[in-house]
Amino acid sequence: YPLCALSVSDERPVSTQSTWGFGGGGRRSNAGGSLRKPDWSRITLKKFQKNFYTEHSSVLARTPEEVAAYRNQHQMTLVVHSGNQVFPLENTDTETIPKPVRSFQEANFPDYLLQELAAAGFKSPTPIQSQGWPMAMSGRDVIGVAQTGSGKTLAFES
Protein backbone atom coordinates (compact mmCIF):
# COMPACT_ATOMS: atom_id res chain seq x y z
CA TYR A 1 0.00 0.00 0.00
CA PRO A 2 1.13 3.58 -0.55
CA LEU A 3 1.67 5.85 2.44
CA CYS A 4 -1.55 7.46 3.65
CA ALA A 5 -1.75 10.75 5.51
CA LEU A 6 -4.55 12.08 7.65
CA SER A 7 -4.88 15.62 8.93
CA VAL A 8 -7.63 16.43 11.41
CA SER A 9 -8.52 19.92 12.51
CA ASP A 10 -11.29 19.64 15.06
CA GLU A 11 -12.36 22.19 17.63
CA ARG A 12 -13.70 19.47 19.97
CA PRO A 13 -12.25 20.11 23.46
CA VAL A 14 -9.98 17.30 24.55
CA SER A 15 -8.43 16.75 27.97
CA THR A 16 -4.66 17.00 28.06
CA GLN A 17 -4.53 14.93 31.25
CA SER A 18 -3.41 11.34 30.75
CA THR A 19 -3.91 8.41 33.05
CA TRP A 20 -1.78 6.11 30.92
CA GLY A 21 1.64 6.78 32.44
CA PHE A 22 4.40 9.27 32.82
CA GLY A 23 6.46 8.87 29.68
CA GLY A 24 9.74 7.02 29.20
CA GLY A 25 12.39 6.17 31.73
CA GLY A 26 14.00 9.60 31.74
CA ARG A 27 17.55 10.59 30.82
CA ARG A 28 19.14 8.38 33.45
CA SER A 29 17.48 5.21 32.23
CA ASN A 30 19.81 2.64 30.66
CA ALA A 31 17.06 0.33 29.45
CA GLY A 32 18.45 -1.90 26.72
CA GLY A 33 22.01 -0.73 27.33
CA SER A 34 23.38 -4.29 27.32
CA LEU A 35 21.60 -5.39 24.13
CA ARG A 36 23.70 -6.34 21.12
CA LYS A 37 22.94 -5.04 17.65
CA PRO A 38 21.58 -7.91 15.49
CA ASP A 39 23.53 -9.02 12.45
CA TRP A 40 20.67 -8.70 9.94
CA SER A 41 22.74 -10.30 7.16
CA ARG A 42 22.48 -13.63 9.04
CA ILE A 43 18.78 -13.40 9.85
CA THR A 44 15.90 -14.30 7.53
CA LEU A 45 12.61 -12.81 8.57
CA LYS A 46 9.23 -14.20 7.59
CA LYS A 47 7.00 -11.87 5.59
CA PHE A 48 4.45 -10.35 7.93
CA GLN A 49 1.40 -8.42 6.74
CA LYS A 50 -0.20 -6.35 9.47
CA ASN A 51 -3.85 -6.41 8.43
CA PHE A 52 -5.97 -6.86 11.53
CA TYR A 53 -8.97 -4.82 10.48
CA THR A 54 -12.39 -6.27 9.88
CA GLU A 55 -15.01 -3.69 9.03
CA HIS A 56 -17.94 -3.69 11.49
CA SER A 57 -21.38 -4.18 9.91
CA SER A 58 -22.52 -0.65 10.82
CA VAL A 59 -19.38 0.84 9.24
CA LEU A 60 -19.87 -1.32 6.16
CA ALA A 61 -23.43 0.01 5.81
CA ARG A 62 -22.34 3.68 5.75
CA THR A 63 -22.68 5.39 2.40
CA PRO A 64 -19.87 7.45 0.89
CA GLU A 65 -22.03 10.54 1.55
CA GLU A 66 -22.29 9.71 5.29
CA VAL A 67 -18.54 9.15 5.43
CA ALA A 68 -17.92 12.47 3.65
CA ALA A 69 -20.23 14.29 6.07
CA TYR A 70 -18.29 12.89 9.06
CA ARG A 71 -14.90 13.71 7.51
CA ASN A 72 -16.07 17.22 6.56
CA GLN A 73 -17.54 17.82 10.03
CA HIS A 74 -14.14 17.05 11.56
CA GLN A 75 -12.19 18.88 8.84
CA MET A 76 -10.26 15.80 7.73
CA THR A 77 -7.86 15.99 4.82
CA LEU A 78 -6.88 12.66 3.30
CA VAL A 79 -4.03 12.19 0.87
CA VAL A 80 -2.07 9.29 -0.56
CA HIS A 81 1.68 9.53 -1.10
CA SER A 82 3.23 7.44 -3.85
CA GLY A 83 6.89 7.99 -4.57
CA ASN A 84 7.42 11.75 -4.59
CA GLN A 85 3.82 12.55 -5.47
CA VAL A 86 0.88 13.46 -3.25
CA PHE A 87 -2.66 12.71 -4.36
CA PRO A 88 -5.49 14.42 -2.46
CA LEU A 89 -8.57 12.27 -1.99
CA GLU A 90 -12.21 13.24 -2.00
CA ASN A 91 -13.86 12.79 1.40
CA THR A 92 -16.35 10.46 -0.31
CA ASP A 93 -13.49 8.04 -1.16
CA THR A 94 -14.10 4.81 0.76
CA GLU A 95 -12.09 2.52 -1.52
CA THR A 96 -8.59 3.96 -1.10
CA ILE A 97 -8.84 4.64 2.64
CA PRO A 98 -11.15 2.71 5.00
CA LYS A 99 -14.24 4.37 6.44
CA PRO A 100 -13.91 5.91 9.91
CA VAL A 101 -15.39 4.21 12.96
CA ARG A 102 -17.64 6.16 15.32
CA SER A 103 -17.42 3.97 18.42
CA PHE A 104 -14.89 1.68 20.06
CA GLN A 105 -17.17 -1.27 19.32
CA GLU A 106 -17.04 -0.46 15.59
CA ALA A 107 -13.24 -0.78 15.71
CA ASN A 108 -13.78 -4.47 16.59
CA PHE A 109 -11.45 -4.29 19.56
CA PRO A 110 -11.47 -7.32 21.89
CA ASP A 111 -13.78 -7.18 24.93
CA TYR A 112 -10.93 -6.76 27.41
CA LEU A 113 -9.76 -3.63 25.57
CA LEU A 114 -13.28 -2.21 25.39
CA GLN A 115 -13.57 -2.73 29.17
CA GLU A 116 -10.27 -0.92 29.78
CA LEU A 117 -11.28 2.01 27.57
CA ALA A 118 -14.59 2.31 29.47
CA ALA A 119 -12.83 2.04 32.84
CA ALA A 120 -10.44 4.82 31.80
CA GLY A 121 -13.43 7.05 31.06
CA PHE A 122 -13.20 7.15 27.27
CA LYS A 123 -16.68 7.56 25.74
CA SER A 124 -15.91 7.57 22.02
CA PRO A 125 -12.90 7.82 19.72
CA THR A 126 -11.57 11.23 18.77
CA PRO A 127 -11.66 12.07 15.05
CA ILE A 128 -8.01 11.10 14.49
CA GLN A 129 -8.65 7.78 16.24
CA SER A 130 -11.86 7.23 14.26
CA GLN A 131 -10.05 7.49 10.94
CA GLY A 132 -6.55 6.47 12.01
CA TRP A 133 -7.39 3.09 13.56
CA PRO A 134 -8.97 1.56 10.43
CA MET A 135 -6.04 2.83 8.34
CA ALA A 136 -3.36 1.50 10.70
CA MET A 137 -5.11 -1.80 11.39
CA SER A 138 -5.41 -2.34 7.63
CA GLY A 139 -1.63 -2.50 7.41
CA ARG A 140 -1.17 1.01 6.03
CA ASP A 141 1.69 3.33 6.88
CA VAL A 142 -0.05 6.37 8.33
CA ILE A 143 0.99 9.91 9.12
CA GLY A 144 -1.54 11.57 11.40
CA VAL A 145 -1.46 15.32 12.03
CA ALA A 146 -3.73 16.83 14.68
CA GLN A 147 -3.62 19.26 17.58
CA THR A 148 -2.00 18.42 20.92
CA GLY A 149 -4.39 16.44 23.12
CA SER A 150 -6.39 15.07 20.19
CA GLY A 151 -5.68 11.40 20.93
CA LYS A 152 -2.88 10.74 18.43
CA THR A 153 -0.87 8.64 20.87
CA LEU A 154 -3.77 6.35 21.71
CA ALA A 155 -4.58 6.19 18.00
CA PHE A 156 -1.21 4.97 16.83
CA GLU A 157 0.09 2.93 19.75
CA SER A 158 -2.83 0.56 19.47
PDB file of C-alpha atoms in Angstrom:
ATOM      1  CA  TYR A   1       0.000   0.000   0.000  1.00  0.00           C
ATOM      2  CA  PRO A   2       1.126   3.576  -0.545  1.00  0.00           C
ATOM      3  CA  LEU A   3       1.675   5.847   2.441  1.00  0.00           C
ATOM      4  CA  CYS A   4      -1.547   7.462   3.650  1.00  0.00           C
ATOM      5  CA  ALA A   5      -1.752  10.750   5.507  1.00  0.00           C
ATOM      6  CA  LEU A   6      -4.549  12.082   7.651  1.00  0.00           C
ATOM      7  CA  SER A   7      -4.883  15.615   8.929  1.00  0.00           C
ATOM      8  CA  VAL A   8      -7.634  16.433  11.407  1.00  0.00           C
ATOM      9  CA  SER A   9      -8.522  19.924  12.511  1.00  0.00           C
ATOM     10  CA  ASP A  10     -11.294  19.639  15.063  1.00  0.00           C
ATOM     11  CA  GLU A  11     -12.359  22.185  17.630  1.00  0.00           C
ATOM     12  CA  ARG A  12     -13.697  19.469  19.966  1.00  0.00           C
ATOM     13  CA  PRO A  13     -12.254  20.112  23.460  1.00  0.00           C
ATOM     14  CA  VAL A  14      -9.977  17.299  24.548  1.00  0.00           C
ATOM     15  CA  SER A  15      -8.435  16.752  27.966  1.00  0.00           C
ATOM     16  CA  THR A  16      -4.657  16.998  28.058  1.00  0.00           C
ATOM     17  CA  GLN A  17      -4.530  14.927  31.254  1.00  0.00           C
ATOM     18  CA  SER A  18      -3.409  11.344  30.750  1.00  0.00           C
ATOM     19  CA  THR A  19      -3.915   8.407  33.054  1.00  0.00           C
ATOM     20  CA  TRP A  20      -1.776   6.111  30.922  1.00  0.00           C
ATOM     21  CA  GLY A  21       1.636   6.781  32.442  1.00  0.00           C
ATOM     22  CA  PHE A  22       4.404   9.268  32.818  1.00  0.00           C
ATOM     23  CA  GLY A  23       6.461   8.872  29.677  1.00  0.00           C
ATOM     24  CA  GLY A  24       9.740   7.022  29.204  1.00  0.00           C
ATOM     25  CA  GLY A  25      12.386   6.172  31.733  1.00  0.00           C
ATOM     26  CA  GLY A  26      14.002   9.602  31.742  1.00  0.00           C
ATOM     27  CA  ARG A  27      17.547  10.591  30.817  1.00  0.00           C
ATOM     28  CA  ARG A  28      19.139   8.375  33.453  1.00  0.00           C
ATOM     29  CA  SER A  29      17.483   5.210  32.228  1.00  0.00           C
ATOM     30  CA  ASN A  30      19.805   2.642  30.664  1.00  0.00           C
ATOM     31  CA  ALA A  31      17.058   0.326  29.447  1.00  0.00           C
ATOM     32  CA  GLY A  32      18.446  -1.903  26.724  1.00  0.00           C
ATOM     33  CA  GLY A  33      22.005  -0.727  27.332  1.00  0.00           C
ATOM     34  CA  SER A  34      23.378  -4.288  27.323  1.00  0.00           C
ATOM     35  CA  LEU A  35      21.599  -5.395  24.132  1.00  0.00           C
ATOM     36  CA  ARG A  36      23.702  -6.336  21.117  1.00  0.00           C
ATOM     37  CA  LYS A  37      22.943  -5.041  17.648  1.00  0.00           C
ATOM     38  CA  PRO A  38      21.578  -7.907  15.494  1.00  0.00           C
ATOM     39  CA  ASP A  39      23.526  -9.022  12.448  1.00  0.00           C
ATOM     40  CA  TRP A  40      20.670  -8.703   9.940  1.00  0.00           C
ATOM     41  CA  SER A  41      22.738 -10.296   7.161  1.00  0.00           C
ATOM     42  CA  ARG A  42      22.480 -13.625   9.041  1.00  0.00           C
ATOM     43  CA  ILE A  43      18.780 -13.401   9.851  1.00  0.00           C
ATOM     44  CA  THR A  44      15.904 -14.302   7.529  1.00  0.00           C
ATOM     45  CA  LEU A  45      12.605 -12.812   8.575  1.00  0.00           C
ATOM     46  CA  LYS A  46       9.225 -14.203   7.590  1.00  0.00           C
ATOM     47  CA  LYS A  47       6.999 -11.871   5.591  1.00  0.00           C
ATOM     48  CA  PHE A  48       4.453 -10.346   7.930  1.00  0.00           C
ATOM     49  CA  GLN A  49       1.404  -8.422   6.737  1.00  0.00           C
ATOM     50  CA  LYS A  50      -0.205  -6.349   9.470  1.00  0.00           C
ATOM     51  CA  ASN A  51      -3.845  -6.407   8.427  1.00  0.00           C
ATOM     52  CA  PHE A  52      -5.968  -6.857  11.534  1.00  0.00           C
ATOM     53  CA  TYR A  53      -8.972  -4.820  10.480  1.00  0.00           C
ATOM     54  CA  THR A  54     -12.393  -6.272   9.881  1.00  0.00           C
ATOM     55  CA  GLU A  55     -15.011  -3.695   9.033  1.00  0.00           C
ATOM     56  CA  HIS A  56     -17.938  -3.686  11.490  1.00  0.00           C
ATOM     57  CA  SER A  57     -21.381  -4.183   9.914  1.00  0.00           C
ATOM     58  CA  SER A  58     -22.525  -0.652  10.820  1.00  0.00           C
ATOM     59  CA  VAL A  59     -19.381   0.837   9.240  1.00  0.00           C
ATOM     60  CA  LEU A  60     -19.867  -1.319   6.155  1.00  0.00           C
ATOM     61  CA  ALA A  61     -23.428   0.015   5.811  1.00  0.00           C
ATOM     62  CA  ARG A  62     -22.345   3.680   5.745  1.00  0.00           C
ATOM     63  CA  THR A  63     -22.682   5.393   2.402  1.00  0.00           C
ATOM     64  CA  PRO A  64     -19.875   7.452   0.889  1.00  0.00           C
ATOM     65  CA  GLU A  65     -22.030  10.535   1.549  1.00  0.00           C
ATOM     66  CA  GLU A  66     -22.291   9.709   5.286  1.00  0.00           C
ATOM     67  CA  VAL A  67     -18.538   9.153   5.428  1.00  0.00           C
ATOM     68  CA  ALA A  68     -17.917  12.466   3.650  1.00  0.00           C
ATOM     69  CA  ALA A  69     -20.229  14.289   6.068  1.00  0.00           C
ATOM     70  CA  TYR A  70     -18.286  12.895   9.062  1.00  0.00           C
ATOM     71  CA  ARG A  71     -14.905  13.709   7.506  1.00  0.00           C
ATOM     72  CA  ASN A  72     -16.070  17.225   6.558  1.00  0.00           C
ATOM     73  CA  GLN A  73     -17.541  17.824  10.025  1.00  0.00           C
ATOM     74  CA  HIS A  74     -14.137  17.045  11.556  1.00  0.00           C
ATOM     75  CA  GLN A  75     -12.191  18.880   8.840  1.00  0.00           C
ATOM     76  CA  MET A  76     -10.259  15.796   7.728  1.00  0.00           C
ATOM     77  CA  THR A  77      -7.862  15.995   4.819  1.00  0.00           C
ATOM     78  CA  LEU A  78      -6.882  12.657   3.303  1.00  0.00           C
ATOM     79  CA  VAL A  79      -4.028  12.191   0.867  1.00  0.00           C
ATOM     80  CA  VAL A  80      -2.070   9.286  -0.558  1.00  0.00           C
ATOM     81  CA  HIS A  81       1.677   9.530  -1.101  1.00  0.00           C
ATOM     82  CA  SER A  82       3.228   7.443  -3.852  1.00  0.00           C
ATOM     83  CA  GLY A  83       6.893   7.990  -4.574  1.00  0.00           C
ATOM     84  CA  ASN A  84       7.424  11.750  -4.593  1.00  0.00           C
ATOM     85  CA  GLN A  85       3.821  12.553  -5.474  1.00  0.00           C
ATOM     86  CA  VAL A  86       0.881  13.461  -3.251  1.00  0.00           C
ATOM     87  CA  PHE A  87      -2.659  12.712  -4.362  1.00  0.00           C
ATOM     88  CA  PRO A  88      -5.494  14.415  -2.457  1.00  0.00           C
ATOM     89  CA  LEU A  89      -8.572  12.266  -1.993  1.00  0.00           C
ATOM     90  CA  GLU A  90     -12.209  13.244  -2.001  1.00  0.00           C
ATOM     91  CA  ASN A  91     -13.859  12.788   1.398  1.00  0.00           C
ATOM     92  CA  THR A  92     -16.349  10.462  -0.307  1.00  0.00           C
ATOM     93  CA  ASP A  93     -13.494   8.043  -1.164  1.00  0.00           C
ATOM     94  CA  THR A  94     -14.101   4.814   0.756  1.00  0.00           C
ATOM     95  CA  GLU A  95     -12.091   2.522  -1.520  1.00  0.00           C
ATOM     96  CA  THR A  96      -8.594   3.962  -1.099  1.00  0.00           C
ATOM     97  CA  ILE A  97      -8.835   4.637   2.643  1.00  0.00           C
ATOM     98  CA  PRO A  98     -11.146   2.712   4.997  1.00  0.00           C
ATOM     99  CA  LYS A  99     -14.244   4.366   6.435  1.00  0.00           C
ATOM    100  CA  PRO A 100     -13.907   5.914   9.906  1.00  0.00           C
ATOM    101  CA  VAL A 101     -15.387   4.206  12.962  1.00  0.00           C
ATOM    102  CA  ARG A 102     -17.638   6.159  15.322  1.00  0.00           C
ATOM    103  CA  SER A 103     -17.417   3.967  18.417  1.00  0.00           C
ATOM    104  CA  PHE A 104     -14.885   1.682  20.061  1.00  0.00           C
ATOM    105  CA  GLN A 105     -17.172  -1.269  19.324  1.00  0.00           C
ATOM    106  CA  GLU A 106     -17.036  -0.461  15.592  1.00  0.00           C
ATOM    107  CA  ALA A 107     -13.244  -0.781  15.715  1.00  0.00           C
ATOM    108  CA  ASN A 108     -13.784  -4.468  16.587  1.00  0.00           C
ATOM    109  CA  PHE A 109     -11.447  -4.295  19.560  1.00  0.00           C
ATOM    110  CA  PRO A 110     -11.473  -7.315  21.890  1.00  0.00           C
ATOM    111  CA  ASP A 111     -13.781  -7.175  24.927  1.00  0.00           C
ATOM    112  CA  TYR A 112     -10.925  -6.762  27.408  1.00  0.00           C
ATOM    113  CA  LEU A 113      -9.756  -3.626  25.571  1.00  0.00           C
ATOM    114  CA  LEU A 114     -13.279  -2.209  25.395  1.00  0.00           C
ATOM    115  CA  GLN A 115     -13.567  -2.727  29.171  1.00  0.00           C
ATOM    116  CA  GLU A 116     -10.267  -0.921  29.782  1.00  0.00           C
ATOM    117  CA  LEU A 117     -11.282   2.010  27.571  1.00  0.00           C
ATOM    118  CA  ALA A 118     -14.589   2.311  29.467  1.00  0.00           C
ATOM    119  CA  ALA A 119     -12.832   2.039  32.844  1.00  0.00           C
ATOM    120  CA  ALA A 120     -10.439   4.822  31.797  1.00  0.00           C
ATOM    121  CA  GLY A 121     -13.430   7.053  31.061  1.00  0.00           C
ATOM    122  CA  PHE A 122     -13.199   7.151  27.273  1.00  0.00           C
ATOM    123  CA  LYS A 123     -16.677   7.563  25.739  1.00  0.00           C
ATOM    124  CA  SER A 124     -15.905   7.570  22.024  1.00  0.00           C
ATOM    125  CA  PRO A 125     -12.903   7.817  19.716  1.00  0.00           C
ATOM    126  CA  THR A 126     -11.572  11.227  18.772  1.00  0.00           C
ATOM    127  CA  PRO A 127     -11.658  12.067  15.046  1.00  0.00           C
ATOM    128  CA  ILE A 128      -8.012  11.097  14.492  1.00  0.00           C
ATOM    129  CA  GLN A 129      -8.648   7.777  16.236  1.00  0.00           C
ATOM    130  CA  SER A 130     -11.860   7.231  14.257  1.00  0.00           C
ATOM    131  CA  GLN A 131     -10.051   7.494  10.939  1.00  0.00           C
ATOM    132  CA  GLY A 132      -6.551   6.468  12.008  1.00  0.00           C
ATOM    133  CA  TRP A 133      -7.386   3.087  13.563  1.00  0.00           C
ATOM    134  CA  PRO A 134      -8.970   1.564  10.430  1.00  0.00           C
ATOM    135  CA  MET A 135      -6.045   2.831   8.344  1.00  0.00           C
ATOM    136  CA  ALA A 136      -3.360   1.500  10.703  1.00  0.00           C
ATOM    137  CA  MET A 137      -5.113  -1.805  11.395  1.00  0.00           C
ATOM    138  CA  SER A 138      -5.407  -2.335   7.630  1.00  0.00           C
ATOM    139  CA  GLY A 139      -1.633  -2.498   7.410  1.00  0.00           C
ATOM    140  CA  ARG A 140      -1.169   1.011   6.031  1.00  0.00           C
ATOM    141  CA  ASP A 141       1.690   3.329   6.877  1.00  0.00           C
ATOM    142  CA  VAL A 142      -0.054   6.367   8.330  1.00  0.00           C
ATOM    143  CA  ILE A 143       0.992   9.908   9.116  1.00  0.00           C
ATOM    144  CA  GLY A 144      -1.541  11.572  11.402  1.00  0.00           C
ATOM    145  CA  VAL A 145      -1.464  15.317  12.028  1.00  0.00           C
ATOM    146  CA  ALA A 146      -3.726  16.835  14.678  1.00  0.00           C
ATOM    147  CA  GLN A 147      -3.615  19.261  17.577  1.00  0.00           C
ATOM    148  CA  THR A 148      -2.005  18.418  20.917  1.00  0.00           C
ATOM    149  CA  GLY A 149      -4.388  16.439  23.122  1.00  0.00           C
ATOM    150  CA  SER A 150      -6.387  15.065  20.186  1.00  0.00           C
ATOM    151  CA  GLY A 151      -5.676  11.398  20.926  1.00  0.00           C
ATOM    152  CA  LYS A 152      -2.878  10.744  18.428  1.00  0.00           C
ATOM    153  CA  THR A 153      -0.867   8.639  20.871  1.00  0.00           C
ATOM    154  CA  LEU A 154      -3.774   6.353  21.707  1.00  0.00           C
ATOM    155  CA  ALA A 155      -4.582   6.194  17.995  1.00  0.00           C
ATOM    156  CA  PHE A 156      -1.205   4.973  16.830  1.00  0.00           C
ATOM    157  CA  GLU A 157       0.088   2.926  19.753  1.00  0.00           C
ATOM    158  CA  SER A 158      -2.830   0.558  19.467  1.00  0.00           C
TER     159      SER A 158
END
